Structure formats: C-alpha cells, structure tokens
Amino acid sequence: MTGSGKRDRADRNKIALISGVELFSTLLDDDLAYVASRAGFRRISEGTSLFKAGDTAKEFFVVKSGTVAVTTPPGPKGSQELARYVPGDVFGDFHFVISGEYNAAARAIEDTELLVFPGDGFSFERLCEEKPDTASRILLKSISMIESRLRSTRQLIAENAPWIRELRKQVFIDPATGLWNRSFMDSELPHLLSGTVAIIMFKPDNFKELNDTLGHIAGDDILKRMAELVIAEATRCRGWAIRLRSNEMCLVIPVSGDTDAIGAAQKIQLSLPSAVPFDEFKVHFLLTASAALGMWPEDDKNWQRLTERTNDTMLQVWKNGGKRLALLKESTQ
C-alpha cells in the first residue's frame, strides 16, 4: 500500500472514531474531516499514566484499542477504580469542554492506542482561528453537553438518593429544632408550591421574659416543644414547618381557602399553653403567640415578597401586644 493509501485509511479511521464523540455529533462532513486532520493517534504501553487528579484538561481521548482505567486519587484505602474504557469509548471530553481539572487519574492497563484531540502541537484556540464555523458548532454542542449534565444532576437530586437526603438534611435542617431553615424556605420551597398555599408565621409574645425567668437551657427546651407542635401540624396538613430566626417559626401548608388556613393557625395558638406545661419548671407562665397569615398566590404571587410582608405583619402584631392572628389581606386593607 502506498503512503497516500495509508494516510487515507488512517483518516477514515479517525473520522469513524470522531463520529461517535458527542462533542462532534453536530458537525458537518467537512468539519469532521478537518477535526480528524487535527487529531492524532497515540500508542501507550501498559501502566502508562495519561493524567492525574489536578491536571488541566487540554485534550480528550477515544480508545481505538486496549483498555484505560480511571481511578480516584490515593487515599487511606488506596485508589478506587471508577471506570474502564474499551475500544470506542470516549473519556475526558467533559473536562475538556469546561477547561476544567481532572478529579481522577487515568492509566493504560494494557498496551493501548488512543485517538487524541487536539493532536500534539495543536490547540483549540488555533482551531478557532483556522475554522471559526467549525469551532462555533463545537462550542454550541459543548453548551448543550453542560446543560445535559446539569439536568442529570437535578434528576439525581429529585430521585432522593440516600446521600442526597443526608446532604439536604445538613444544609436545610435546623439542628436545634429539626425544622426546615430559612434557606430552604427561600431557595427550595418556591419550586414545590402549587394550588393555594397558606404561610403562617408565629412568634412567642413573652419569650424574653421566659428566658430571663427560667434560663436559656429551659428556653431552648421550650423552643423544641413549640417546634414539635408546628411539625405535627405540618405533617397532618402535608406541609412544611420552618424556623425563621431565633424564636420565630413558620407553617406552610396547602389549603382550600381562608377557613382551613385560619383553623390551622388558631389551633397552634390555642395549643401552645398545653404544649409547654410550665408546672415542670415550677413557675406560673402562660405562653401566647403573635401570628400572621398570608395566602399564595392570592395575596402576592412573588413568594419572597409574600414571606417578607407576612413577617412584617407578624412583628407588628407582636409589637402591638400580641395574642392575635392577623390576615395579610386585612392588614393591607
């Protein structure tokens, strides 16, 4: 076979391998031929390292023959194998797309031949100069790949894998009371809302006096009992119990109208004295609460603004003596 015949076969082999790369899936035939001309074959022997964790991804690989193993960085238990790539497989492309650093290491576990893009002595910046149309199509596909990975990540979160549940617990649960925290209410809860939802905020009227009388340890215990009361109502109504700040708490529940929402708010207000039996502390103390009720989306379609308005209304009730439930629509009027 002549030299030109060998080159033609090599080019055809390159194009065949490149055609299976997601990053190049939208390229035209001329684009593929050009990209193939800027890729190169690389032979590596068994045990050869391709990259290690922390290296910047300046190229990616398609396995033509042989096998490559990707492993975690060495740890107390050594390295863990994450994946093996065999002929036809692509690896390193996503890190190349985002110009990121590898978070694992790769090495050949037998004599291996790879198609490498860009080839030795070439760069993606040079491709942009030589073939801007081809580069733009590659960049558009890279954006699509990033979006696809983000969707996959969101799907993983939606499926509530055990480690995701534990992570959410650490990030969004208030450890002192077991309530959801304010970050959850602001960033996560808006995506879960549908239909008509009541947001009910509570603040004990005389909690400072309670702390001064019984001490902060007893005050923390009473907060936990209040939280249990709000959690129980949230569970009954299939809603969310939230700690806003300090001794302020919030109940967010789906409702059919004002009557259901007012009933849930009054139930908690009326249950507070019995939920905290002060005879245990050998003092006579009547715990009451100020409360405010807002309705989404009726009172305000903007969730963030609705929470702020409801909180302002609750604080106004508290400043005016407490022991009352204020409806956001009435306070506005």
Short mmCIF file of C-alpha atoms in Angstrom, two decimals:
data_model
loop_
_atom_site.label_atom_id
_atom_site.label_comp_id
_atom_site.label_asym_id
_atom_site.label_seq_id
_atom_site.Cartn_x
_atom_site.Cartn_y
_atom_site.Cartn_z
CA MET A 1 0.00 0.00 0.00
CA THR A 2 1.31 3.45 -0.92
CA GLY A 3 1.95 6.17 1.63
CA SER A 4 -1.08 8.13 0.48
CA GLY A 5 -3.24 4.99 0.81
CA LYS A 6 -2.09 4.52 4.41
CA ARG A 7 -2.88 8.15 5.18
CA ASP A 8 -6.34 7.80 3.64
CA ARG A 9 -7.07 4.73 5.76
CA ALA A 10 -5.77 6.49 8.88
CA ASP A 11 -8.02 9.48 8.13
CA ARG A 12 -11.01 7.18 7.64
CA ASN A 13 -10.26 5.51 10.97
CA LYS A 14 -10.05 8.90 12.65
CA ILE A 15 -13.36 10.05 11.16
CA ALA A 16 -15.03 6.78 12.20
CA LEU A 17 -13.89 7.27 15.79
CA ILE A 18 -14.65 11.00 15.87
CA SER A 19 -18.18 10.42 14.56
CA GLY A 20 -19.01 8.65 17.83
CA VAL A 21 -17.90 11.58 20.01
CA GLU A 22 -20.85 13.51 21.45
CA LEU A 23 -18.97 16.80 21.21
CA PHE A 24 -18.68 16.37 17.43
CA SER A 25 -22.17 14.94 16.82
CA THR A 26 -23.47 18.13 15.13
CA LEU A 27 -20.54 18.62 12.77
CA LEU A 28 -20.82 18.51 9.01
CA ASP A 29 -18.76 16.08 6.90
CA ASP A 30 -16.22 18.78 6.06
CA ASP A 31 -15.98 19.67 9.76
CA LEU A 32 -15.34 16.03 10.68
CA ALA A 33 -12.62 15.75 8.07
CA TYR A 34 -10.95 18.89 9.40
CA VAL A 35 -11.20 17.76 13.04
CA ALA A 36 -9.77 14.37 12.05
CA SER A 37 -6.83 16.13 10.45
CA ARG A 38 -6.14 17.90 13.75
CA ALA A 39 -6.44 14.74 15.88
CA GLY A 40 -3.69 12.19 16.33
CA PHE A 41 -3.16 8.58 17.28
CA ARG A 42 -1.10 7.86 20.37
CA ARG A 43 0.26 4.49 21.44
CA ILE A 44 0.93 3.95 25.12
CA SER A 45 2.26 0.91 26.90
CA GLU A 46 0.76 -0.91 29.85
CA GLY A 47 0.95 1.12 33.07
CA THR A 48 1.45 4.47 31.33
CA SER A 49 -0.28 7.40 33.05
CA LEU A 50 -2.42 9.68 30.86
CA PHE A 51 -3.28 12.24 33.50
CA LYS A 52 -3.64 12.59 37.25
CA ALA A 53 -6.07 14.43 39.50
CA GLY A 54 -5.45 18.17 39.35
CA ASP A 55 -4.10 18.21 35.77
CA THR A 56 -5.80 20.70 33.44
CA ALA A 57 -7.77 19.01 30.66
CA LYS A 58 -6.18 20.19 27.39
CA GLU A 59 -7.24 17.16 25.35
CA PHE A 60 -9.60 14.21 25.42
CA PHE A 61 -9.40 10.62 24.23
CA VAL A 62 -11.16 7.93 22.20
CA VAL A 63 -9.97 4.36 22.77
CA LYS A 64 -9.07 2.64 19.49
CA SER A 65 -7.62 -0.50 21.09
CA GLY A 66 -6.66 -1.62 24.58
CA THR A 67 -8.11 -0.54 27.94
CA VAL A 68 -7.79 2.52 30.18
CA ALA A 69 -8.72 2.57 33.87
CA VAL A 70 -9.79 5.73 35.70
CA THR A 71 -9.16 5.74 39.46
CA THR A 72 -9.64 8.02 42.44
CA PRO A 73 -6.63 9.81 43.95
CA PRO A 74 -4.77 7.67 46.53
CA GLY A 75 -6.42 7.69 49.95
CA PRO A 76 -6.22 5.77 53.24
CA LYS A 77 -7.61 2.69 51.48
CA GLY A 78 -5.62 3.23 48.29
CA SER A 79 -7.12 4.15 44.92
CA GLN A 80 -10.61 3.05 43.91
CA GLU A 81 -11.32 2.19 40.28
CA LEU A 82 -14.16 4.31 38.91
CA ALA A 83 -14.43 3.10 35.32
CA ARG A 84 -12.78 1.21 32.48
CA TYR A 85 -12.77 2.42 28.90
CA VAL A 86 -12.54 -0.03 25.99
CA PRO A 87 -12.45 0.43 22.20
CA GLY A 88 -14.98 3.02 21.04
CA ASP A 89 -15.31 4.69 24.47
CA VAL A 90 -14.69 8.41 24.97
CA PHE A 91 -13.30 9.91 28.17
CA GLY A 92 -12.07 13.30 29.33
CA ASP A 93 -14.39 15.15 26.93
CA PHE A 94 -16.47 16.92 29.57
CA HIS A 95 -13.45 18.25 31.44
CA PHE A 96 -12.03 19.39 28.09
CA VAL A 97 -15.30 21.21 27.31
CA ILE A 98 -15.23 23.20 30.56
CA SER A 99 -11.43 23.63 30.57
CA GLY A 100 -11.50 22.07 34.00
CA GLU A 101 -9.14 19.99 36.09
CA TYR A 102 -9.40 16.23 36.18
CA ASN A 103 -10.68 14.89 39.50
CA ALA A 104 -9.32 11.40 38.89
CA ALA A 105 -6.33 9.66 37.32
CA ALA A 106 -6.15 7.56 34.14
CA ARG A 107 -3.64 4.90 33.08
CA ALA A 108 -3.43 2.13 30.49
CA ILE A 109 -3.87 -1.34 31.95
CA GLU A 110 -2.61 -2.94 28.73
CA ASP A 111 -0.91 -1.72 25.58
CA THR A 112 -3.37 0.82 24.20
CA GLU A 113 -3.88 3.05 21.18
CA LEU A 114 -5.86 6.25 21.55
CA LEU A 115 -7.22 8.92 19.27
CA VAL A 116 -6.32 12.22 20.93
CA PHE A 117 -7.93 15.59 20.20
CA PRO A 118 -6.36 18.04 19.72
CA GLY A 119 -3.28 16.27 18.41
CA ASP A 120 0.21 17.04 19.65
CA GLY A 121 1.24 20.63 18.99
CA PHE A 122 -2.30 21.80 18.25
CA SER A 123 -4.76 23.75 20.42
CA PHE A 124 -8.45 24.59 20.43
CA GLU A 125 -7.55 28.30 20.15
CA ARG A 126 -5.79 27.54 16.87
CA LEU A 127 -8.87 25.66 15.65
CA CYS A 128 -10.93 28.80 16.38
CA GLU A 129 -8.54 30.81 14.20
CA GLU A 130 -8.41 28.32 11.35
CA LYS A 131 -12.05 27.17 11.24
CA PRO A 132 -14.29 29.56 13.22
CA ASP A 133 -17.51 27.98 11.88
CA THR A 134 -16.42 24.52 12.99
CA ALA A 135 -15.30 25.88 16.36
CA SER A 136 -18.63 27.62 16.89
CA ARG A 137 -20.54 24.38 16.26
CA ILE A 138 -18.30 22.56 18.72
CA LEU A 139 -18.81 25.29 21.32
CA LEU A 140 -22.60 25.22 20.88
CA LYS A 141 -22.57 21.46 21.41
CA SER A 142 -20.37 21.88 24.47
CA ILE A 143 -23.03 24.17 25.99
CA SER A 144 -25.65 21.51 25.27
CA MET A 145 -23.47 18.89 26.98
CA ILE A 146 -23.09 21.08 30.07
CA GLU A 147 -26.85 21.66 30.23
CA SER A 148 -27.44 17.92 29.87
CA ARG A 149 -25.08 17.17 32.77
CA LEU A 150 -26.88 19.77 34.90
CA ARG A 151 -30.25 18.19 34.10
CA SER A 152 -28.85 14.80 35.05
CA THR A 153 -27.63 16.24 38.34
CA ARG A 154 -31.03 17.76 39.07
CA GLN A 155 -32.66 14.41 38.26
CA LEU A 156 -30.33 12.68 40.70
CA ILE A 157 -31.36 15.14 43.39
CA ALA A 158 -35.03 14.63 42.53
CA GLU A 159 -34.63 10.88 42.94
CA ASN A 160 -33.56 11.48 46.57
CA ALA A 161 -30.57 9.17 46.70
CA PRO A 162 -29.66 8.45 50.36
CA TRP A 163 -26.54 10.63 50.26
CA ILE A 164 -28.60 13.47 48.74
CA ARG A 165 -31.16 13.19 51.54
CA GLU A 166 -28.37 13.35 54.11
CA LEU A 167 -26.80 16.36 52.38
CA ARG A 168 -30.16 18.16 52.23
CA LYS A 169 -30.62 17.42 55.92
CA GLN A 170 -27.28 19.02 56.76
CA VAL A 171 -27.88 22.05 54.55
CA PHE A 172 -31.57 22.78 55.11
CA ILE A 173 -32.49 21.41 58.56
CA ASP A 174 -32.10 23.49 61.71
CA PRO A 175 -30.19 21.14 64.06
CA ALA A 176 -31.59 22.66 67.27
CA THR A 177 -35.29 22.11 66.45
CA GLY A 178 -35.49 19.72 63.48
CA LEU A 179 -37.37 22.37 61.48
CA TRP A 180 -36.54 23.37 57.93
CA ASN A 181 -34.43 26.52 57.92
CA ARG A 182 -34.88 29.90 56.21
CA SER A 183 -32.58 28.93 53.34
CA PHE A 184 -34.91 26.07 52.47
CA MET A 185 -37.94 28.36 52.51
CA ASP A 186 -36.25 30.95 50.29
CA SER A 187 -34.48 28.74 47.75
CA GLU A 188 -36.16 25.33 47.64
CA LEU A 189 -39.76 25.68 48.78
CA PRO A 190 -40.93 28.01 45.95
CA HIS A 191 -40.32 25.17 43.46
CA LEU A 192 -42.61 22.83 45.44
CA LEU A 193 -45.65 25.11 45.65
CA SER A 194 -48.87 24.54 43.72
CA GLY A 195 -52.53 25.37 44.14
CA THR A 196 -53.38 27.60 47.12
CA VAL A 197 -50.85 27.72 49.95
CA ALA A 198 -51.06 29.35 53.37
CA ILE A 199 -47.98 30.78 55.05
CA ILE A 200 -48.48 31.20 58.80
CA MET A 201 -45.79 32.81 60.95
CA PHE A 202 -45.61 32.65 64.76
CA LYS A 203 -43.62 34.47 67.42
CA PRO A 204 -43.98 33.89 71.20
CA ASP A 205 -45.17 37.09 72.86
CA ASN A 206 -43.24 36.74 76.10
CA PHE A 207 -40.23 34.59 75.25
CA LYS A 208 -37.66 37.05 76.60
CA GLU A 209 -39.41 37.06 79.96
CA LEU A 210 -39.46 33.27 79.86
CA ASN A 211 -35.70 33.12 79.18
CA ASP A 212 -34.97 35.64 81.92
CA THR A 213 -37.06 33.63 84.40
CA LEU A 214 -36.10 30.06 83.54
CA GLY A 215 -32.73 30.45 81.81
CA HIS A 216 -31.61 29.73 78.27
CA ILE A 217 -31.46 25.94 78.70
CA ALA A 218 -35.13 25.80 79.60
CA GLY A 219 -35.83 28.30 76.81
CA ASP A 220 -34.17 26.01 74.26
CA ASP A 221 -36.24 23.08 75.55
CA ILE A 222 -39.45 25.08 75.17
CA LEU A 223 -38.48 26.04 71.61
CA LYS A 224 -38.11 22.35 70.78
CA ARG A 225 -41.61 21.68 72.14
CA MET A 226 -43.02 24.53 70.08
CA ALA A 227 -41.25 23.08 67.05
CA GLU A 228 -42.82 19.67 67.69
CA LEU A 229 -46.24 21.31 67.72
CA VAL A 230 -45.62 23.05 64.37
CA ILE A 231 -44.09 19.90 62.86
CA ALA A 232 -47.12 17.84 63.89
CA GLU A 233 -49.48 20.29 62.17
CA ALA A 234 -47.27 20.39 59.08
CA THR A 235 -47.31 16.58 58.93
CA ARG A 236 -51.09 16.49 59.31
CA CYS A 237 -51.56 19.04 56.52
CA ARG A 238 -48.73 17.70 54.33
CA GLY A 239 -46.85 20.95 54.55
CA TRP A 240 -43.57 22.32 55.90
CA ALA A 241 -42.52 23.51 59.36
CA ILE A 242 -39.77 26.15 59.28
CA ARG A 243 -37.60 28.06 61.72
CA LEU A 244 -37.17 31.63 60.53
CA ARG A 245 -34.86 33.16 63.12
CA SER A 246 -34.45 32.97 66.88
CA ASN A 247 -37.93 32.08 68.24
CA GLU A 248 -39.90 32.80 65.04
CA MET A 249 -41.46 29.81 63.30
CA CYS A 250 -43.48 29.28 60.18
CA LEU A 251 -46.04 26.78 58.89
CA VAL A 252 -46.55 26.46 55.13
CA ILE A 253 -49.49 24.25 54.11
CA PRO A 254 -51.71 23.62 51.09
CA VAL A 255 -55.28 24.79 51.78
CA SER A 256 -58.61 25.08 50.01
CA GLY A 257 -59.21 28.58 51.34
CA ASP A 258 -59.00 31.04 54.25
CA THR A 259 -61.06 28.87 56.60
CA ASP A 260 -58.56 25.99 56.54
CA ALA A 261 -55.62 28.35 57.00
CA ILE A 262 -57.19 30.27 59.89
CA GLY A 263 -58.13 26.98 61.57
CA ALA A 264 -54.53 25.71 61.40
CA ALA A 265 -53.13 28.99 62.76
CA GLN A 266 -55.60 29.15 65.65
CA LYS A 267 -55.00 25.51 66.50
CA ILE A 268 -51.32 26.20 67.13
CA GLN A 269 -52.02 29.38 69.09
CA LEU A 270 -54.54 27.60 71.32
CA SER A 271 -52.27 24.55 71.77
CA LEU A 272 -49.22 26.48 72.97
CA PRO A 273 -50.11 26.62 76.69
CA SER A 274 -50.70 22.87 76.93
CA ALA A 275 -47.74 22.04 74.68
CA VAL A 276 -45.43 23.68 77.22
CA PRO A 277 -46.51 22.53 80.73
CA PHE A 278 -44.79 25.11 82.91
CA ASP A 279 -45.59 23.22 86.10
CA GLU A 280 -42.49 21.19 85.21
CA PHE A 281 -40.46 24.35 85.72
CA LYS A 282 -42.34 25.21 88.94
CA VAL A 283 -43.47 28.59 87.65
CA HIS A 284 -46.79 30.01 86.57
CA PHE A 285 -46.39 31.11 82.99
CA LEU A 286 -48.85 31.44 80.11
CA LEU A 287 -47.20 31.21 76.71
CA THR A 288 -49.02 33.07 73.94
CA ALA A 289 -48.06 33.87 70.38
CA SER A 290 -48.47 36.55 67.74
CA ALA A 291 -49.33 35.20 64.30
CA ALA A 292 -49.80 36.40 60.73
CA LEU A 293 -51.34 34.63 57.77
CA GLY A 294 -50.62 35.18 54.08
CA MET A 295 -52.02 33.31 51.10
CA TRP A 296 -50.06 32.34 47.98
CA PRO A 297 -50.68 33.33 45.25
CA GLU A 298 -53.78 35.27 46.28
CA ASP A 299 -52.06 37.86 48.48
CA ASP A 300 -48.87 38.01 46.43
CA LYS A 301 -47.56 35.86 43.56
CA ASN A 302 -43.99 36.77 44.45
CA TRP A 303 -43.02 34.21 47.13
CA GLN A 304 -40.09 36.18 48.52
CA ARG A 305 -42.14 39.34 48.86
CA LEU A 306 -45.04 37.42 50.39
CA THR A 307 -42.79 35.96 53.11
CA GLU A 308 -41.37 39.38 53.92
CA ARG A 309 -44.81 41.01 54.10
CA THR A 310 -46.16 38.21 56.31
CA ASN A 311 -43.16 38.52 58.63
CA ASP A 312 -43.60 42.30 58.87
CA THR A 313 -47.28 41.82 59.75
CA MET A 314 -46.45 39.25 62.43
CA LEU A 315 -43.86 41.58 64.01
CA GLN A 316 -46.39 44.41 64.02
CA VAL A 317 -48.88 42.21 65.89
CA TRP A 318 -46.14 41.30 68.37
CA LYS A 319 -45.19 44.95 68.94
CA ASN A 320 -48.83 45.84 69.49
CA GLY A 321 -49.29 43.39 72.36
CA GLY A 322 -49.59 40.05 70.58
CA LYS A 323 -52.07 37.26 71.32
CA ARG A 324 -53.66 37.76 67.93
CA LEU A 325 -53.77 36.39 64.37
CA ALA A 326 -53.57 38.98 61.58
CA LEU A 327 -54.54 38.24 57.99
CA LEU A 328 -52.26 39.80 55.43
CA LYS A 329 -55.18 40.88 53.26
CA GLU A 330 -56.79 42.68 56.20
CA SER A 331 -53.58 44.42 57.25
CA THR A 332 -53.11 45.59 53.65
CA GLN A 333 -56.64 46.98 53.55
#
